[in-house]
JSON list of C-alpha atoms in Angstrom, two decimals:
[
{"chain": "A", "resi": 698, "resn": "UNK", "atom": "CA", "xyz": [65.69, 13.81, -44.38]},
{"chain": "A", "resi": 699, "resn": "UNK", "atom": "CA", "xyz": [68.55, 13.17, -41.67]},
{"chain": "A", "resi": 700, "resn": "UNK", "atom": "CA", "xyz": [71.39, 10.35, -42.18]},
{"chain": "A", "resi": 701, "resn": "UNK", "atom": "CA", "xyz": [71.37, 7.67, -40.16]},
{"chain": "A", "resi": 702, "resn": "UNK", "atom": "CA", "xyz": [74.07, 7.10, -37.73]},
{"chain": "A", "resi": 703, "resn": "UNK", "atom": "CA", "xyz": [75.20, 4.50, -34.95]},
{"chain": "A", "resi": 704, "resn": "UNK", "atom": "CA", "xyz": [77.78, 5.03, -32.61]},
{"chain": "A", "resi": 705, "resn": "UNK", "atom": "CA", "xyz": [81.07, 3.00, -32.59]},
{"chain": "A", "resi": 706, "resn": "UNK", "atom": "CA", "xyz": [83.98, 2.47, -30.20]},
{"chain": "A", "resi": 707, "resn": "UNK", "atom": "CA", "xyz": [86.83, 2.30, -32.33]},
{"chain": "A", "resi": 708, "resn": "UNK", "atom": "CA", "xyz": [90.69, 2.81, -31.79]},
{"chain": "A", "resi": 709, "resn": "UNK", "atom": "CA", "xyz": [91.76, 6.86, -31.18]},
{"chain": "A", "resi": 710, "resn": "UNK", "atom": "CA", "xyz": [93.45, 7.98, -34.65]},
{"chain": "A", "resi": 711, "resn": "UNK", "atom": "CA", "xyz": [93.86, 11.58, -33.59]},
{"chain": "A", "resi": 712, "resn": "UNK", "atom": "CA", "xyz": [97.62, 12.40, -33.36]},
{"chain": "A", "resi": 713, "resn": "UNK", "atom": "CA", "xyz": [99.82, 11.59, -29.97]},
{"chain": "A", "resi": 714, "resn": "UNK", "atom": "CA", "xyz": [97.29, 9.51, -28.83]},
{"chain": "A", "resi": 715, "resn": "UNK", "atom": "CA", "xyz": [98.64, 6.43, -26.59]},
{"chain": "A", "resi": 716, "resn": "UNK", "atom": "CA", "xyz": [98.02, 2.65, -27.60]},
{"chain": "A", "resi": 717, "resn": "UNK", "atom": "CA", "xyz": [95.29, 1.68, -27.25]},
{"chain": "A", "resi": 718, "resn": "UNK", "atom": "CA", "xyz": [93.16, 4.15, -26.69]},
{"chain": "A", "resi": 719, "resn": "UNK", "atom": "CA", "xyz": [89.36, 4.10, -27.59]},
{"chain": "A", "resi": 720, "resn": "UNK", "atom": "CA", "xyz": [87.68, 6.52, -28.59]},
{"chain": "A", "resi": 721, "resn": "UNK", "atom": "CA", "xyz": [83.14, 6.88, -29.80]},
{"chain": "A", "resi": 722, "resn": "UNK", "atom": "CA", "xyz": [82.85, 7.66, -33.45]},
{"chain": "A", "resi": 723, "resn": "UNK", "atom": "CA", "xyz": [79.73, 8.30, -35.82]},
{"chain": "A", "resi": 724, "resn": "UNK", "atom": "CA", "xyz": [79.28, 5.75, -38.53]},
{"chain": "A", "resi": 725, "resn": "UNK", "atom": "CA", "xyz": [76.60, 6.97, -41.24]},
{"chain": "A", "resi": 726, "resn": "UNK", "atom": "CA", "xyz": [74.56, 3.75, -42.55]},
{"chain": "A", "resi": 727, "resn": "UNK", "atom": "CA", "xyz": [72.09, 3.44, -45.26]},
{"chain": "A", "resi": 728, "resn": "UNK", "atom": "CA", "xyz": [69.68, 1.49, -44.81]},
{"chain": "A", "resi": 729, "resn": "UNK", "atom": "CA", "xyz": [68.30, 1.06, -48.78]},
{"chain": "A", "resi": 730, "resn": "UNK", "atom": "CA", "xyz": [69.67, 0.67, -51.68]},
{"chain": "A", "resi": 731, "resn": "UNK", "atom": "CA", "xyz": [67.96, 1.82, -54.27]},
{"chain": "A", "resi": 732, "resn": "UNK", "atom": "CA", "xyz": [68.52, -0.32, -57.80]},
{"chain": "A", "resi": 733, "resn": "UNK", "atom": "CA", "xyz": [69.13, 1.74, -61.74]},
{"chain": "A", "resi": 734, "resn": "UNK", "atom": "CA", "xyz": [65.20, 0.26, -62.81]},
{"chain": "A", "resi": 735, "resn": "UNK", "atom": "CA", "xyz": [63.66, 1.85, -59.20]},
{"chain": "A", "resi": 736, "resn": "UNK", "atom": "CA", "xyz": [66.04, 4.93, -60.42]},
{"chain": "A", "resi": 737, "resn": "UNK", "atom": "CA", "xyz": [64.24, 5.47, -63.26]},
{"chain": "A", "resi": 738, "resn": "UNK", "atom": "CA", "xyz": [61.14, 5.03, -62.22]},
{"chain": "A", "resi": 739, "resn": "UNK", "atom": "CA", "xyz": [61.34, 7.42, -59.85]},
{"chain": "A", "resi": 740, "resn": "UNK", "atom": "CA", "xyz": [63.18, 9.76, -62.64]},
{"chain": "A", "resi": 741, "resn": "UNK", "atom": "CA", "xyz": [60.31, 9.16, -64.80]},
{"chain": "A", "resi": 742, "resn": "UNK", "atom": "CA", "xyz": [57.97, 10.40, -61.83]},
{"chain": "A", "resi": 743, "resn": "UNK", "atom": "CA", "xyz": [58.99, 14.14, -62.45]},
{"chain": "A", "resi": 744, "resn": "UNK", "atom": "CA", "xyz": [59.28, 13.90, -66.06]},
{"chain": "A", "resi": 745, "resn": "UNK", "atom": "CA", "xyz": [57.63, 12.85, -68.99]},
{"chain": "A", "resi": 746, "resn": "UNK", "atom": "CA", "xyz": [59.28, 10.20, -70.34]},
{"chain": "A", "resi": 747, "resn": "UNK", "atom": "CA", "xyz": [58.73, 6.69, -69.36]},
{"chain": "A", "resi": 748, "resn": "UNK", "atom": "CA", "xyz": [61.44, 4.65, -67.15]},
{"chain": "A", "resi": 749, "resn": "UNK", "atom": "CA", "xyz": [62.20, 2.43, -69.75]},
{"chain": "A", "resi": 750, "resn": "UNK", "atom": "CA", "xyz": [63.12, 6.06, -71.74]},
{"chain": "A", "resi": 751, "resn": "UNK", "atom": "CA", "xyz": [64.81, 7.43, -69.11]},
{"chain": "A", "resi": 752, "resn": "UNK", "atom": "CA", "xyz": [67.12, 3.87, -69.06]},
{"chain": "A", "resi": 753, "resn": "UNK", "atom": "CA", "xyz": [68.00, 4.30, -71.73]},
{"chain": "A", "resi": 754, "resn": "UNK", "atom": "CA", "xyz": [69.07, 8.24, -72.16]},
{"chain": "A", "resi": 755, "resn": "UNK", "atom": "CA", "xyz": [70.72, 7.54, -68.29]},
{"chain": "A", "resi": 756, "resn": "UNK", "atom": "CA", "xyz": [72.93, 3.79, -70.24]},
{"chain": "A", "resi": 757, "resn": "UNK", "atom": "CA", "xyz": [73.33, 6.13, -73.01]},
{"chain": "A", "resi": 758, "resn": "UNK", "atom": "CA", "xyz": [74.89, 8.94, -70.83]},
{"chain": "A", "resi": 759, "resn": "UNK", "atom": "CA", "xyz": [77.09, 6.87, -69.50]},
{"chain": "A", "resi": 760, "resn": "UNK", "atom": "CA", "xyz": [78.55, 5.34, -72.41]},
{"chain": "A", "resi": 761, "resn": "UNK", "atom": "CA", "xyz": [79.48, 8.58, -73.17]},
{"chain": "A", "resi": 762, "resn": "UNK", "atom": "CA", "xyz": [81.05, 9.86, -70.12]},
{"chain": "A", "resi": 763, "resn": "UNK", "atom": "CA", "xyz": [83.32, 6.97, -70.28]},
{"chain": "A", "resi": 764, "resn": "UNK", "atom": "CA", "xyz": [84.17, 7.39, -73.94]},
{"chain": "A", "resi": 765, "resn": "UNK", "atom": "CA", "xyz": [85.08, 10.99, -72.82]},
{"chain": "A", "resi": 766, "resn": "UNK", "atom": "CA", "xyz": [87.00, 10.02, -69.63]},
{"chain": "A", "resi": 767, "resn": "UNK", "atom": "CA", "xyz": [89.34, 8.13, -71.44]},
{"chain": "A", "resi": 768, "resn": "UNK", "atom": "CA", "xyz": [90.01, 10.58, -73.58]},
{"chain": "A", "resi": 769, "resn": "UNK", "atom": "CA", "xyz": [90.99, 12.29, -70.78]},
{"chain": "A", "resi": 770, "resn": "UNK", "atom": "CA", "xyz": [88.37, 15.70, -70.91]},
{"chain": "A", "resi": 771, "resn": "UNK", "atom": "CA", "xyz": [86.35, 16.51, -67.94]},
{"chain": "A", "resi": 772, "resn": "UNK", "atom": "CA", "xyz": [83.01, 16.88, -67.98]},
{"chain": "A", "resi": 773, "resn": "UNK", "atom": "CA", "xyz": [81.42, 19.75, -66.75]},
{"chain": "A", "resi": 774, "resn": "UNK", "atom": "CA", "xyz": [77.33, 18.37, -65.69]},
{"chain": "A", "resi": 775, "resn": "UNK", "atom": "CA", "xyz": [76.02, 21.90, -64.78]},
{"chain": "A", "resi": 776, "resn": "UNK", "atom": "CA", "xyz": [75.24, 22.24, -61.05]},
{"chain": "A", "resi": 777, "resn": "UNK", "atom": "CA", "xyz": [75.39, 18.52, -60.38]},
{"chain": "A", "resi": 778, "resn": "UNK", "atom": "CA", "xyz": [79.44, 18.12, -60.77]},
{"chain": "A", "resi": 779, "resn": "UNK", "atom": "CA", "xyz": [82.11, 17.06, -62.90]},
{"chain": "A", "resi": 780, "resn": "UNK", "atom": "CA", "xyz": [84.06, 13.93, -63.53]},
{"chain": "A", "resi": 781, "resn": "UNK", "atom": "CA", "xyz": [87.61, 13.82, -64.87]},
{"chain": "A", "resi": 782, "resn": "UNK", "atom": "CA", "xyz": [90.24, 11.00, -64.77]},
{"chain": "A", "resi": 783, "resn": "UNK", "atom": "CA", "xyz": [93.68, 10.68, -62.63]},
{"chain": "A", "resi": 784, "resn": "UNK", "atom": "CA", "xyz": [95.94, 8.36, -62.19]},
{"chain": "A", "resi": 785, "resn": "UNK", "atom": "CA", "xyz": [99.30, 9.58, -60.35]},
{"chain": "A", "resi": 786, "resn": "UNK", "atom": "CA", "xyz": [103.14, 7.93, -61.42]},
{"chain": "A", "resi": 787, "resn": "UNK", "atom": "CA", "xyz": [105.95, 6.91, -59.53]},
{"chain": "A", "resi": 788, "resn": "UNK", "atom": "CA", "xyz": [108.95, 9.19, -60.11]},
{"chain": "A", "resi": 789, "resn": "UNK", "atom": "CA", "xyz": [111.43, 8.72, -62.35]},
{"chain": "A", "resi": 790, "resn": "UNK", "atom": "CA", "xyz": [115.73, 10.25, -61.72]},
{"chain": "A", "resi": 791, "resn": "UNK", "atom": "CA", "xyz": [115.35, 11.36, -65.79]},
{"chain": "A", "resi": 792, "resn": "UNK", "atom": "CA", "xyz": [113.23, 12.35, -67.61]},
{"chain": "A", "resi": 793, "resn": "UNK", "atom": "CA", "xyz": [114.56, 10.13, -70.52]},
{"chain": "A", "resi": 794, "resn": "UNK", "atom": "CA", "xyz": [114.30, 6.79, -68.14]},
{"chain": "A", "resi": 795, "resn": "UNK", "atom": "CA", "xyz": [110.41, 7.76, -67.10]},
{"chain": "A", "resi": 796, "resn": "UNK", "atom": "CA", "xyz": [107.88, 5.39, -68.85]},
{"chain": "A", "resi": 797, "resn": "UNK", "atom": "CA", "xyz": [104.15, 5.21, -68.62]},
{"chain": "A", "resi": 798, "resn": "UNK", "atom": "CA", "xyz": [104.81, 1.53, -66.58]},
{"chain": "A", "resi": 799, "resn": "UNK", "atom": "CA", "xyz": [105.17, 4.43, -63.65]},
{"chain": "A", "resi": 800, "resn": "UNK", "atom": "CA", "xyz": [101.78, 5.22, -64.10]},
{"chain": "A", "resi": 801, "resn": "UNK", "atom": "CA", "xyz": [99.86, 3.77, -60.44]},
{"chain": "A", "resi": 802, "resn": "UNK", "atom": "CA", "xyz": [96.23, 3.16, -61.06]},
{"chain": "A", "resi": 803, "resn": "UNK", "atom": "CA", "xyz": [94.01, 5.13, -62.77]},
{"chain": "A", "resi": 804, "resn": "UNK", "atom": "CA", "xyz": [90.66, 6.54, -61.05]},
{"chain": "A", "resi": 805, "resn": "UNK", "atom": "CA", "xyz": [87.83, 8.46, -61.73]},
{"chain": "A", "resi": 806, "resn": "UNK", "atom": "CA", "xyz": [87.75, 12.66, -59.31]},
{"chain": "A", "resi": 807, "resn": "UNK", "atom": "CA", "xyz": [83.99, 13.78, -58.87]},
{"chain": "A", "resi": 808, "resn": "UNK", "atom": "CA", "xyz": [83.96, 17.11, -57.87]},
{"chain": "A", "resi": 809, "resn": "UNK", "atom": "CA", "xyz": [80.12, 17.76, -56.22]},
{"chain": "A", "resi": 810, "resn": "UNK", "atom": "CA", "xyz": [78.00, 21.89, -57.86]},
{"chain": "A", "resi": 811, "resn": "UNK", "atom": "CA", "xyz": [76.97, 23.90, -56.89]},
{"chain": "A", "resi": 812, "resn": "UNK", "atom": "CA", "xyz": [73.58, 21.57, -56.41]},
{"chain": "A", "resi": 813, "resn": "UNK", "atom": "CA", "xyz": [75.05, 18.89, -54.43]},
{"chain": "A", "resi": 814, "resn": "UNK", "atom": "CA", "xyz": [77.69, 21.63, -51.69]},
{"chain": "A", "resi": 815, "resn": "UNK", "atom": "CA", "xyz": [74.50, 22.65, -50.72]},
{"chain": "A", "resi": 816, "resn": "UNK", "atom": "CA", "xyz": [73.11, 19.49, -49.62]},
{"chain": "A", "resi": 817, "resn": "UNK", "atom": "CA", "xyz": [76.50, 18.60, -47.99]},
{"chain": "A", "resi": 818, "resn": "UNK", "atom": "CA", "xyz": [76.21, 21.82, -46.32]},
{"chain": "A", "resi": 819, "resn": "UNK", "atom": "CA", "xyz": [72.34, 21.50, -44.82]},
{"chain": "A", "resi": 820, "resn": "UNK", "atom": "CA", "xyz": [73.32, 17.70, -43.74]},
{"chain": "A", "resi": 821, "resn": "UNK", "atom": "CA", "xyz": [71.53, 16.65, -40.47]},
{"chain": "A", "resi": 822, "resn": "UNK", "atom": "CA", "xyz": [71.51, 13.51, -38.66]},
{"chain": "A", "resi": 823, "resn": "UNK", "atom": "CA", "xyz": [69.82, 11.43, -37.09]},
{"chain": "A", "resi": 824, "resn": "UNK", "atom": "CA", "xyz": [70.68, 8.46, -34.29]},
{"chain": "A", "resi": 825, "resn": "UNK", "atom": "CA", "xyz": [69.81, 4.96, -35.04]},
{"chain": "A", "resi": 826, "resn": "UNK", "atom": "CA", "xyz": [70.06, 3.58, -31.77]},
{"chain": "A", "resi": 827, "resn": "UNK", "atom": "CA", "xyz": [71.59, 4.75, -28.18]},
{"chain": "A", "resi": 828, "resn": "UNK", "atom": "CA", "xyz": [75.13, 3.43, -27.80]},
{"chain": "A", "resi": 829, "resn": "UNK", "atom": "CA", "xyz": [75.48, 0.48, -25.62]},
{"chain": "A", "resi": 830, "resn": "UNK", "atom": "CA", "xyz": [78.68, 0.12, -23.49]},
{"chain": "A", "resi": 831, "resn": "UNK", "atom": "CA", "xyz": [80.54, -3.07, -25.30]},
{"chain": "A", "resi": 832, "resn": "UNK", "atom": "CA", "xyz": [81.17, -4.33, -22.17]},
{"chain": "A", "resi": 833, "resn": "UNK", "atom": "CA", "xyz": [77.08, -4.49, -20.49]},
{"chain": "A", "resi": 834, "resn": "UNK", "atom": "CA", "xyz": [77.24, -6.91, -23.71]},
{"chain": "A", "resi": 835, "resn": "UNK", "atom": "CA", "xyz": [79.67, -10.22, -22.68]},
{"chain": "A", "resi": 836, "resn": "UNK", "atom": "CA", "xyz": [78.95, -12.86, -25.48]},
{"chain": "A", "resi": 837, "resn": "UNK", "atom": "CA", "xyz": [78.63, -10.71, -28.08]},
{"chain": "A", "resi": 838, "resn": "UNK", "atom": "CA", "xyz": [80.15, -8.18, -30.43]},
{"chain": "A", "resi": 839, "resn": "UNK", "atom": "CA", "xyz": [81.19, -9.25, -33.79]},
{"chain": "A", "resi": 840, "resn": "UNK", "atom": "CA", "xyz": [77.92, -8.91, -35.40]},
{"chain": "A", "resi": 841, "resn": "UNK", "atom": "CA", "xyz": [78.05, -7.60, -39.39]},
{"chain": "A", "resi": 842, "resn": "UNK", "atom": "CA", "xyz": [74.84, -4.83, -38.53]},
{"chain": "A", "resi": 843, "resn": "UNK", "atom": "CA", "xyz": [74.92, -3.46, -41.76]},
{"chain": "A", "resi": 844, "resn": "UNK", "atom": "CA", "xyz": [71.54, -3.61, -43.70]},
{"chain": "A", "resi": 845, "resn": "UNK", "atom": "CA", "xyz": [70.88, -6.90, -45.92]},
{"chain": "A", "resi": 846, "resn": "UNK", "atom": "CA", "xyz": [70.57, -5.84, -49.41]},
{"chain": "A", "resi": 847, "resn": "UNK", "atom": "CA", "xyz": [68.70, -8.19, -52.16]}
]
């Protein structure tokens, strides 16, 4: 199924662009948000586990992932991909003066595996609406066109 996008006019971020230059860019739009309960129900449709059992397994997986990532492990999940924790640090002039407080905020990095890399390579795109020039719609603008998620 194609990814949905809109065309927006934004500041030209290309190297050497003159101040005030603008270009048209495509922006991917998410139309729906799938909550955890619905995800578990969808997964249960592909196996013999009930939605509640899927939820228990995923909750357990998240708990174990956090525990292992906290310990510095790389979590390999086959064709799905890998998770790992990383953190850069500020420099120290001497080895003796290096302090763990120099570390910046840690983050989790996900590297897609073969299954997701294939999905990415086969992505297609479908425009949500024809672009309309903002100058043609005087008085409009500043509206948030993201979907409302309840």
